[in-house]
Coordinates of N, CA and C in Angstrom, one line a residue:
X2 N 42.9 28.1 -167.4 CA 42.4 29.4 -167.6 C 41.7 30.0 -166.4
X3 N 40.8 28.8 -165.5 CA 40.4 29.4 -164.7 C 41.0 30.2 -163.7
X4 N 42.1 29.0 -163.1 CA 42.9 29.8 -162.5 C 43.4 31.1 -162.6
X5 N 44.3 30.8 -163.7 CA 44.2 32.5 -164.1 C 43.1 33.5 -163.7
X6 N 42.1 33.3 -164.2 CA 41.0 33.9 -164.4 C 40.8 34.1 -162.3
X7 N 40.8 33.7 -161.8 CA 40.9 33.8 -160.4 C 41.4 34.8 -159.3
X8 N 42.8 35.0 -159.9 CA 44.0 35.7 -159.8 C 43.3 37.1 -160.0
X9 N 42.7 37.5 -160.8 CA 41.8 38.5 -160.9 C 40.8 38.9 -160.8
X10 N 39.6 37.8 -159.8 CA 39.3 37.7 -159.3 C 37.8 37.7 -160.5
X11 N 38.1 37.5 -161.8 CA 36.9 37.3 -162.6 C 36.7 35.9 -163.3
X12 N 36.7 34.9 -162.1 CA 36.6 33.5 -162.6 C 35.0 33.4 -162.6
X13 N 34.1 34.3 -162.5 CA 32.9 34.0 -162.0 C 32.0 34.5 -163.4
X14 N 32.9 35.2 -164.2 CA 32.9 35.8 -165.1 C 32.8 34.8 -167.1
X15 N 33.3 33.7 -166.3 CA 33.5 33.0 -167.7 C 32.8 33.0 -168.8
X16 N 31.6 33.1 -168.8 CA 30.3 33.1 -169.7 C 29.9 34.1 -170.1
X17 N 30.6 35.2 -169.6 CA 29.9 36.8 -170.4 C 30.4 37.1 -171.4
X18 N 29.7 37.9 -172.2 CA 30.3 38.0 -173.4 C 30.9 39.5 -172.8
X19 N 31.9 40.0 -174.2 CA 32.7 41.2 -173.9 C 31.9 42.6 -173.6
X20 N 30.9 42.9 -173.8 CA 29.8 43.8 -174.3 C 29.0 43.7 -172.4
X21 N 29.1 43.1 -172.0 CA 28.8 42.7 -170.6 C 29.8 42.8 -169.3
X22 N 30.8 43.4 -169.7 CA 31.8 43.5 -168.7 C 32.1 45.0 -168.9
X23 N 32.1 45.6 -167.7 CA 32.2 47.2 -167.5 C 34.2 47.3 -168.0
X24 N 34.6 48.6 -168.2 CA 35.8 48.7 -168.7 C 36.8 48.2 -167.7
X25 N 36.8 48.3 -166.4 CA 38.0 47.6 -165.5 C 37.8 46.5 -165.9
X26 N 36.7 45.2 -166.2 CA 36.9 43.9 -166.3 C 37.3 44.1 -167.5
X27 N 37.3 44.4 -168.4 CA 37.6 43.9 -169.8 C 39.1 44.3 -169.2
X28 N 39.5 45.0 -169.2 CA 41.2 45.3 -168.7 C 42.3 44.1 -167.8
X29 N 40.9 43.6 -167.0 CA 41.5 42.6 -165.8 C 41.7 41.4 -166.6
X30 N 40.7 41.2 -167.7 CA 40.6 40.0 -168.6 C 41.7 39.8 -169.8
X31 N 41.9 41.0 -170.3 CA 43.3 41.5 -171.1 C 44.5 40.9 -170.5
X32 N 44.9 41.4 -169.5 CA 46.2 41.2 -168.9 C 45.9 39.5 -168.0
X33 N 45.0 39.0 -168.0 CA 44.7 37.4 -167.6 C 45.4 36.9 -168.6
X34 N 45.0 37.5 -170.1 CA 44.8 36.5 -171.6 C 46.1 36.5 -171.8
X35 N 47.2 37.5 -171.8 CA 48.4 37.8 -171.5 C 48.9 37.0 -170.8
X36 N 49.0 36.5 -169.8 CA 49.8 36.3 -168.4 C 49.7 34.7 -169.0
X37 N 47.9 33.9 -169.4 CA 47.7 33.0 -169.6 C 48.9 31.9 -170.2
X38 N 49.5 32.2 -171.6 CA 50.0 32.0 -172.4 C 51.4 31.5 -171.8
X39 N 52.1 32.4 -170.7 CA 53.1 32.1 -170.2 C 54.3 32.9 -171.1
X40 N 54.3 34.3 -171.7 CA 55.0 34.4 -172.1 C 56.4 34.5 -171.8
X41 N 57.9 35.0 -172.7 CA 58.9 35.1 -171.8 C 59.3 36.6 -172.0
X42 N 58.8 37.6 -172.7 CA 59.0 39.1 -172.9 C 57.1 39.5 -173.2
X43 N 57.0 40.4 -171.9 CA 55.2 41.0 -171.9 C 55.8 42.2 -171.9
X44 N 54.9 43.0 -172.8 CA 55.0 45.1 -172.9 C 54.0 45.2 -172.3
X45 N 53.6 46.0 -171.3 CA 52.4 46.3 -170.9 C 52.5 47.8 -170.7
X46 N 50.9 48.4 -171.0 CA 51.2 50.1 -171.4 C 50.0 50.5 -170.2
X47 N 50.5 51.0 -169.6 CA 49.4 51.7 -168.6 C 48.0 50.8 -168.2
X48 N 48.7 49.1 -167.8 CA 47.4 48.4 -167.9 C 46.4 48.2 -166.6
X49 N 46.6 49.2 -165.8 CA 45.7 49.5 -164.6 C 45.1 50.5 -164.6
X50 N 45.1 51.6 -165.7 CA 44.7 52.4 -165.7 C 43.1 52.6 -165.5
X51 N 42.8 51.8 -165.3 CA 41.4 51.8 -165.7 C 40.6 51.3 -164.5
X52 N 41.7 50.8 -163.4 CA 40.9 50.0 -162.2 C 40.7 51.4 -161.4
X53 N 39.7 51.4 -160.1 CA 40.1 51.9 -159.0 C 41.0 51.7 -158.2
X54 N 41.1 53.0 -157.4 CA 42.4 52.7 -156.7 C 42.8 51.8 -155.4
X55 N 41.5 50.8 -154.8 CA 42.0 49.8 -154.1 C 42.2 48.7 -155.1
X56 N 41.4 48.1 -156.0 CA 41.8 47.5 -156.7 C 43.4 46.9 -157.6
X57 N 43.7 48.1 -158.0 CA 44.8 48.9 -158.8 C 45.9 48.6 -157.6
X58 N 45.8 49.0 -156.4 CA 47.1 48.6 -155.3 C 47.2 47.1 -155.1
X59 N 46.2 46.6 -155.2 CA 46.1 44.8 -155.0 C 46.8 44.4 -156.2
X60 N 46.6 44.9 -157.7 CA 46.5 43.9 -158.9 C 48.5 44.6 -158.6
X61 N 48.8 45.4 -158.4 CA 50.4 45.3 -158.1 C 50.9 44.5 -157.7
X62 N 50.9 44.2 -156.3 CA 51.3 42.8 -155.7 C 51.1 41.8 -156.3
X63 N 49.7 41.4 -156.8 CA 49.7 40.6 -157.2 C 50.2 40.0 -158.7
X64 N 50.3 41.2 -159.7 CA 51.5 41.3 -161.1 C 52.9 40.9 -160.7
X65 N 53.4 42.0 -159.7 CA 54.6 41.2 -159.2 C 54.9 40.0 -158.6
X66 N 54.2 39.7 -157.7 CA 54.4 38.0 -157.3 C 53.8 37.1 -158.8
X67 N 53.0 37.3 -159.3 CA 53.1 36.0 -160.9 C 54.5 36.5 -161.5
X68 N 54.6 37.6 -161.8 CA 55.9 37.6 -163.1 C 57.4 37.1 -162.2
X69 N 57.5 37.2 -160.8 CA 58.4 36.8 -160.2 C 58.2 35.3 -160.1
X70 N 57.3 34.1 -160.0 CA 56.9 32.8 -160.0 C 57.2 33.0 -161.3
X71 N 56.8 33.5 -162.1 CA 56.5 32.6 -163.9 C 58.3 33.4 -164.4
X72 N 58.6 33.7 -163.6 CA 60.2 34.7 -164.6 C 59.9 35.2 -165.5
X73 N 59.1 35.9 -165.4 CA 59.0 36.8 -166.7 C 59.6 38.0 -166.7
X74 N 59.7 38.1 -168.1 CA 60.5 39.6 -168.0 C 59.4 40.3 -169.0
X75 N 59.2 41.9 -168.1 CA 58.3 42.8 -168.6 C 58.7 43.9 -168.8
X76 N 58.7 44.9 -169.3 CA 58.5 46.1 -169.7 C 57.2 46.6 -169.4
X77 N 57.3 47.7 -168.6 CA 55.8 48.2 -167.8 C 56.4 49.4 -167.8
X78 N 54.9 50.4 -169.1 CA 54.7 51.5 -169.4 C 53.6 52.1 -168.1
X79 N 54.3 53.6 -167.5 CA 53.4 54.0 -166.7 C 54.0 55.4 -166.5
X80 N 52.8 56.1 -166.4 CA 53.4 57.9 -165.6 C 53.1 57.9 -164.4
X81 N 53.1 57.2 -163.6 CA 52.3 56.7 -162.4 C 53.6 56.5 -161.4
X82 N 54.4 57.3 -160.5 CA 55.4 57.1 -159.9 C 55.4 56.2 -159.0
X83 N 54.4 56.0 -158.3 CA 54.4 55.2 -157.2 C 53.9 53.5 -157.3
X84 N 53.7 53.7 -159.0 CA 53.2 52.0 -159.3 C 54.8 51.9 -159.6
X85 N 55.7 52.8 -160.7 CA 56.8 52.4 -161.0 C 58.0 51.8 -159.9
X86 N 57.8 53.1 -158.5 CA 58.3 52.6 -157.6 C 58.2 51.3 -156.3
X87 N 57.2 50.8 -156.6 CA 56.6 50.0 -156.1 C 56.5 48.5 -157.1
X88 N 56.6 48.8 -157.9 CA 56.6 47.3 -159.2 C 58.4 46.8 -159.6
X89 N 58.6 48.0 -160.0 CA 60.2 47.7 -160.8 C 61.4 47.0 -159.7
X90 N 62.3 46.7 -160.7 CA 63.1 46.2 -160.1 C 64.4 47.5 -160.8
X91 N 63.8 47.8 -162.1 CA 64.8 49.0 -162.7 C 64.1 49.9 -163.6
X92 N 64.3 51.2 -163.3 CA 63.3 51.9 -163.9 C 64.5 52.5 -164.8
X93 N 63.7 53.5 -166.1 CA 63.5 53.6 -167.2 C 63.3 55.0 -167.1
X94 N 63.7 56.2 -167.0 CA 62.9 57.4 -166.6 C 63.0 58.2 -168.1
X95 N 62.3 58.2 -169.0 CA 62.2 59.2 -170.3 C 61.3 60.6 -170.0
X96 N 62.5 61.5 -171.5 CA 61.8 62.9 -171.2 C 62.1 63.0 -172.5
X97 N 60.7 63.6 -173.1 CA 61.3 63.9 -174.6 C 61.3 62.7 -175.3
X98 N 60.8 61.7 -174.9 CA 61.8 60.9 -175.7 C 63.3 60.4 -175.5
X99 N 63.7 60.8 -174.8 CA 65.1 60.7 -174.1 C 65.0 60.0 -173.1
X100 N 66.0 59.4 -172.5 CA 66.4 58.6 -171.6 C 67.0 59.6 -170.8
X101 N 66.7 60.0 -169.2 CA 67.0 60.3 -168.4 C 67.7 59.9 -167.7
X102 N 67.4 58.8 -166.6 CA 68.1 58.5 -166.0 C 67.6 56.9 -166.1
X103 N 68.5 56.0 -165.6 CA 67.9 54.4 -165.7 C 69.1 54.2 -164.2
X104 N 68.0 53.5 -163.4 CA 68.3 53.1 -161.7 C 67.4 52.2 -161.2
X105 N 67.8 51.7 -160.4 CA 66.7 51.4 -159.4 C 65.2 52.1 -158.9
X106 N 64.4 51.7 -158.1 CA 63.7 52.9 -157.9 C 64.3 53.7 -156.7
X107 N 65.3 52.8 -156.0 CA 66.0 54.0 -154.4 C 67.0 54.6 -155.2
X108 N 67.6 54.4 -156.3 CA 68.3 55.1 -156.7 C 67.8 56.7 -157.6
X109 N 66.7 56.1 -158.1 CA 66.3 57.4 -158.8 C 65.2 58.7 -157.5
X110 N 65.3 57.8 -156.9 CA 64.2 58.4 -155.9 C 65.3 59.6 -154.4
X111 N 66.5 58.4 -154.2 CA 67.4 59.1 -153.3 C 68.6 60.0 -154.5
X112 N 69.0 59.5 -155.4 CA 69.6 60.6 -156.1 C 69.5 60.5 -157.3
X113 N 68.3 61.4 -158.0 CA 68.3 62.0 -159.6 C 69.2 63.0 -159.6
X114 N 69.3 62.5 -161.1 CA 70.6 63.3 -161.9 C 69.8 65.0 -162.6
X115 N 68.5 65.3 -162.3 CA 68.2 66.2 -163.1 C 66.5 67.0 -161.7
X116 N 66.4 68.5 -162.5 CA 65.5 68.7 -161.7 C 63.9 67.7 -162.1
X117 N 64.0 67.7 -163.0 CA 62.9 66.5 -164.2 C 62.6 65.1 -163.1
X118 N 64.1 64.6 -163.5 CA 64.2 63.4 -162.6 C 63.4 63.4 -160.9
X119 N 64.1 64.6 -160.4 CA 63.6 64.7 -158.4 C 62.3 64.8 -158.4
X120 N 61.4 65.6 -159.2 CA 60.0 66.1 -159.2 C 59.4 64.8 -159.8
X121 N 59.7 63.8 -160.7 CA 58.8 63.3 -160.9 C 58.4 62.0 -160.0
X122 N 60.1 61.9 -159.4 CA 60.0 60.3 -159.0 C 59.4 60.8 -157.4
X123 N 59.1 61.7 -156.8 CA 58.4 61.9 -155.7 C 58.2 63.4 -155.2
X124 N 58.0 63.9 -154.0 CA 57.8 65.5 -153.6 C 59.8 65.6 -153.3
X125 N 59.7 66.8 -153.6 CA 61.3 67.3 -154.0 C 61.3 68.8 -153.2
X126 N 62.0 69.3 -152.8 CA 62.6 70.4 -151.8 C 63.8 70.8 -152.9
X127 N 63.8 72.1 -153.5 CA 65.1 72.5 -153.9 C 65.4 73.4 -153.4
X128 N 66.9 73.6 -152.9 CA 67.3 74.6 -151.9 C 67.8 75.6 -152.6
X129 N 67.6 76.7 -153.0 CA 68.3 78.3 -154.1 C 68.1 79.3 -153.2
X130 N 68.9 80.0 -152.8 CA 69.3 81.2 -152.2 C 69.2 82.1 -153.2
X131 N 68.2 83.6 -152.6 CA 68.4 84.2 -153.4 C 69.7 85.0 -154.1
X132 N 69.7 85.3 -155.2 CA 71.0 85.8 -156.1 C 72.2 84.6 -156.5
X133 N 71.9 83.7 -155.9 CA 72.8 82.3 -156.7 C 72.0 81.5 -157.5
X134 N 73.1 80.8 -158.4 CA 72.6 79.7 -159.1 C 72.6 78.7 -158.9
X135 N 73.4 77.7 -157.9 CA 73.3 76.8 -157.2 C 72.1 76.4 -156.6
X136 N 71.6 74.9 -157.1 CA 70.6 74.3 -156.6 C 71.0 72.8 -156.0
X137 N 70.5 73.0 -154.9 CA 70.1 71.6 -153.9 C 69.4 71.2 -153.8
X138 N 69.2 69.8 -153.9 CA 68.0 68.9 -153.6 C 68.1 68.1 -152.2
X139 N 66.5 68.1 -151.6 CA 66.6 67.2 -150.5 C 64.7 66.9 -150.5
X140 N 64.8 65.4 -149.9 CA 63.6 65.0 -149.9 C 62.7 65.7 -148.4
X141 N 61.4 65.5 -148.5 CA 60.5 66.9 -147.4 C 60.7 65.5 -146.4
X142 N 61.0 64.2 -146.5 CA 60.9 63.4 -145.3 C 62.7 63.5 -144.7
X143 N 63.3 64.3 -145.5 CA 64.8 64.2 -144.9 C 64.3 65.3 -143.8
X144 N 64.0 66.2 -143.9 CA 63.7 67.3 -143.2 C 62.9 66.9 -142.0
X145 N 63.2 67.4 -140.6 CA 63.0 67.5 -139.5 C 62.9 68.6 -138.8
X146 N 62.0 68.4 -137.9 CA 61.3 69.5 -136.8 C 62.7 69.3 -135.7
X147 N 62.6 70.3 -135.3 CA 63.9 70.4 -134.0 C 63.3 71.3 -133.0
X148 N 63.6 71.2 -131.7 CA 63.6 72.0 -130.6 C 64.1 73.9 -131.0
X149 N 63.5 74.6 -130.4 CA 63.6 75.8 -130.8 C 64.9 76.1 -130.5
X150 N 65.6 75.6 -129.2 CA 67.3 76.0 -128.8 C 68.4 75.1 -129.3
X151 N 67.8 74.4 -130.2 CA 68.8 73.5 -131.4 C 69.1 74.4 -132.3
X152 N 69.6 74.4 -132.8 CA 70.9 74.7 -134.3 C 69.4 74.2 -135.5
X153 N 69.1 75.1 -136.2 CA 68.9 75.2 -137.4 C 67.4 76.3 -138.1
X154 N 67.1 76.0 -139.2 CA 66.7 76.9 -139.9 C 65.0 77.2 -139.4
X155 N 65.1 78.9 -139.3 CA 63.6 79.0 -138.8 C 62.7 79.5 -139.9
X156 N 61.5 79.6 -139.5 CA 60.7 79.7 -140.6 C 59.2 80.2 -140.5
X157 N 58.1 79.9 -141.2 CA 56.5 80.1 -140.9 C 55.9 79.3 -141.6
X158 N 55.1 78.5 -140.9 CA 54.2 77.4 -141.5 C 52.8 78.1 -142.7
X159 N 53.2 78.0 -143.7 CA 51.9 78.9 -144.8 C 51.0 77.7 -145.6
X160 N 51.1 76.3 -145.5 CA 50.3 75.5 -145.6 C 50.6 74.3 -145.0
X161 N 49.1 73.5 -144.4 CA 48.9 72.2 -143.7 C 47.9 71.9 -144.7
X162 N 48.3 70.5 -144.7 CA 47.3 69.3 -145.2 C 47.6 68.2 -144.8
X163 N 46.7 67.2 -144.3 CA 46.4 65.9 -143.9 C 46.4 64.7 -144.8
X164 N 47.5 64.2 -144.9 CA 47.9 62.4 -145.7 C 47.6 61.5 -144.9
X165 N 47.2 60.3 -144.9 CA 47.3 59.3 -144.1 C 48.2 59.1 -143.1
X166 N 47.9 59.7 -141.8 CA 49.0 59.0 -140.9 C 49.5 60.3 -140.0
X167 N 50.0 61.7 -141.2 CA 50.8 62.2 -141.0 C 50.6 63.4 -141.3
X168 N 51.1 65.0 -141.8 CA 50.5 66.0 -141.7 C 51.7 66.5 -142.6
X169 N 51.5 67.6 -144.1 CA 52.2 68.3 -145.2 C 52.3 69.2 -144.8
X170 N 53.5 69.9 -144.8 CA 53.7 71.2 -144.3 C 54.4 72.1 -145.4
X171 N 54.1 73.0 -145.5 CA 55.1 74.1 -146.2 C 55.5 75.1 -145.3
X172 N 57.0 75.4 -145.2 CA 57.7 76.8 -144.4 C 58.5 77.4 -145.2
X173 N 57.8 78.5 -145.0 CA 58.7 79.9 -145.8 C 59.9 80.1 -144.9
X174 N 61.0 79.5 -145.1 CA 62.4 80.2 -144.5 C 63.3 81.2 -145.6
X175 N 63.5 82.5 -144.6 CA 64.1 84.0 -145.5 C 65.1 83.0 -146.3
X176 N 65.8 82.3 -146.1 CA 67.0 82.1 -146.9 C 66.8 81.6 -148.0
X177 N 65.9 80.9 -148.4 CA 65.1 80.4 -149.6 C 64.5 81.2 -150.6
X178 N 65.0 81.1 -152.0 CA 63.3 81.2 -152.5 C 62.1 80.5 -152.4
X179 N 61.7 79.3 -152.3 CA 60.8 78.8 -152.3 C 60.1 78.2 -151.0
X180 N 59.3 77.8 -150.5 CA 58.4 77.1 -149.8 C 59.4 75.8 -149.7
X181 N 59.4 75.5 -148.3 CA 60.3 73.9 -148.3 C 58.6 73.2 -147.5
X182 N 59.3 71.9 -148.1 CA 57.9 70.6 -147.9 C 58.6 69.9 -146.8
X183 N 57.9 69.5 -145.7 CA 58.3 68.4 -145.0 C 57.0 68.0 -144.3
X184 N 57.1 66.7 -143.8 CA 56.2 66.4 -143.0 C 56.1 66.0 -141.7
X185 N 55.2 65.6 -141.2 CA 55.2 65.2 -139.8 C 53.9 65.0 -138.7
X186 N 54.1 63.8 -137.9 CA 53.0 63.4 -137.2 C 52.6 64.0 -136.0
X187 N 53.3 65.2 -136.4 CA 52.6 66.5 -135.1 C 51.9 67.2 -135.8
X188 N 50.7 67.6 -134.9 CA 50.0 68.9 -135.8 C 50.4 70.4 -135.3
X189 N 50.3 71.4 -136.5 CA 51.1 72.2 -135.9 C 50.0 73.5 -136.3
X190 N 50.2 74.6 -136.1 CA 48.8 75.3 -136.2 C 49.4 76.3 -137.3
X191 N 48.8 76.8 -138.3 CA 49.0 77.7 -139.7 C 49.9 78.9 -138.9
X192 N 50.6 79.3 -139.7 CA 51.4 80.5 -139.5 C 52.0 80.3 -138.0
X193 N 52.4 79.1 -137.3 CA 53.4 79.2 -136.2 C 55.0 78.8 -136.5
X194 N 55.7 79.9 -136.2 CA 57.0 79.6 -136.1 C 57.6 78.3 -135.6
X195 N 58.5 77.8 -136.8 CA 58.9 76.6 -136.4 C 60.7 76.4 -136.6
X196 N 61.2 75.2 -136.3 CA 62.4 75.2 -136.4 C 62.7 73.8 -137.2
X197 N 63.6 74.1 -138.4 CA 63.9 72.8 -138.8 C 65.3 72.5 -138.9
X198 N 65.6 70.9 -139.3 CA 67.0 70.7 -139.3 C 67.1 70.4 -140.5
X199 N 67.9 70.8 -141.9 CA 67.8 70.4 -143.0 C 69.4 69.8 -143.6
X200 N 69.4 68.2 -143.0 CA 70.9 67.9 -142.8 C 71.8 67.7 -144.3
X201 N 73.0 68.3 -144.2 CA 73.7 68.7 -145.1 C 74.3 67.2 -145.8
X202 N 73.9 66.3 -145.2 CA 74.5 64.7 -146.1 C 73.1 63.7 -147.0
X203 N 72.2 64.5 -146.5 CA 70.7 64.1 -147.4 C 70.5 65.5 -148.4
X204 N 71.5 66.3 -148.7 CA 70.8 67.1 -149.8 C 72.4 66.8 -151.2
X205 N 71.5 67.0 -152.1 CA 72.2 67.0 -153.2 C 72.5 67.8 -154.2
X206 N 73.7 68.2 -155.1 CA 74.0 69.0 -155.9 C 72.9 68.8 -157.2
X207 N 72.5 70.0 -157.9 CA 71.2 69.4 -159.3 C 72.2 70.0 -160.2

C-alpha cells in the first residue's frame, strides 16, 4: 500500500484521518485505493478534477505509465480535451448522449466527422464564404505566414495573445466570414497586414 501510496506522492500521509486531508488528497487517495487492488476493468469519472494544474499534468503520465505496467483496461470519463488527448489510446467522443465519433486521438483531432467533433477536440478554423453553404475545416497550426510576393490569402491582424512559446492570432480575410486562428513564433503588431498560406490538403469537407 505504501508503495502505492508513493506514486502519489501521499505516503507521508498514512495516519491521517479523512477529515485532515484537503480535497486534492482525498482524491489522490481515492484513485491509490483503486489502482491498489489491481483491478482488470477501472471507470474513472473526472478523477483529477480537483488537483492543480501542475499536479494534474504529472498524475497523467503517471496513470498512464501504471495502467500500461499493470494492463489495465479503463474507461476515463473527462470534458477535458487535452487530458483525453494525451491519456487515451481511443477516444469516445459523446453528444447528447450519442456517440459521435470513436478514433484515436490524431484521428479525431486531424479529421472530425462533425462541426461538434473539430471545436471540441482542439481550436478549429472553418472556412464559409460568404453566400455558400459549404464548410471547411482546417487546424490554426496548419496555417502559415508567407512572404508578401508568395501566392496566398491576405488579411488584418484584429487579435494577439501570448501562449507559451508562441503568439494567437486572429485575421479577418474579405473571403471569409469569420476570423481565421493561426499561430506563430513571430510577433506581429495589431492591425498589420499579413499574408497567409492556407493549404488545400490540410483542410476538410464538414
Amino acid at each position: 500500500m505504501i508503495d502505492t501510496l508513493s506514486i502519489f506522492h501521499m505516503q507521508d500521509y498514512l495516519e491521517h484521518y479523512p477529515h485532515e486531508l484537503s480535497g486534492g488528497q482525498k482524491q489522490r487517495i481515492a484513485i491509490a485505493r483503486t489502482i491498489a487492488v489491481s483491478p482488470r476493468l477501472i471507470l474513472m469519472d473526472e478523477p483529477l478534477s480537483a488537483l492543480d494544474n501542475v499536479f494534474r499534468e504529472e498524475m497523467r503520465v503517471e496513470l498512464v505509465r501504471i495502467f500500461k505496467r499493470l494492463r489495465m483496461t479503463v474507461i476515463y470519463v473527462t470534458h477535458d480535451q487535452e487530458e483525453a488527448m494525451s491519456m487515451a489510446d481511443e477516444i469516445v467522443l459523446l453528444k447528447d448522449g450519442q456517440c459521435e465519433q470513436i478514433g484515436t486521438p490524431e484521428m479525431l483531432y486531424k479529421n472530425p466527422v462533425s462541426r461538434y467533433a473539430a471545436k471540441f477536440m482542439g481550436h478549429a478554423n472553418f472556412l464559409q464564404k460568404d453566400g455558400e453553404s459549404a464548410v471547411r475545416f482546417i487546424r490554426p497550426d496548419d496555417i502559415q505566414l508567407v512572404p508578401n510576393e508568395a501566392e496566398g490569402k491576405k488579411g488584418k491582424i484584429i487579435m494577439r495573445s501570448y501562449l507559451s512559446g508562441y503568439y494567437r492570432y486572429f485575421v479577418k480575410i474579405s473571403d471569409y466570414k469569420d476570423p481565421l486562428e493561426f499561430t506563430s513564433q513571430q510577433k506581429l503588431e495589431m492591425e498589420s497586414l499579413v499574408q497567409v498560406d492556407i493549404p488545400a490538403n490540410r483542410c476538410f469537407q464538414l
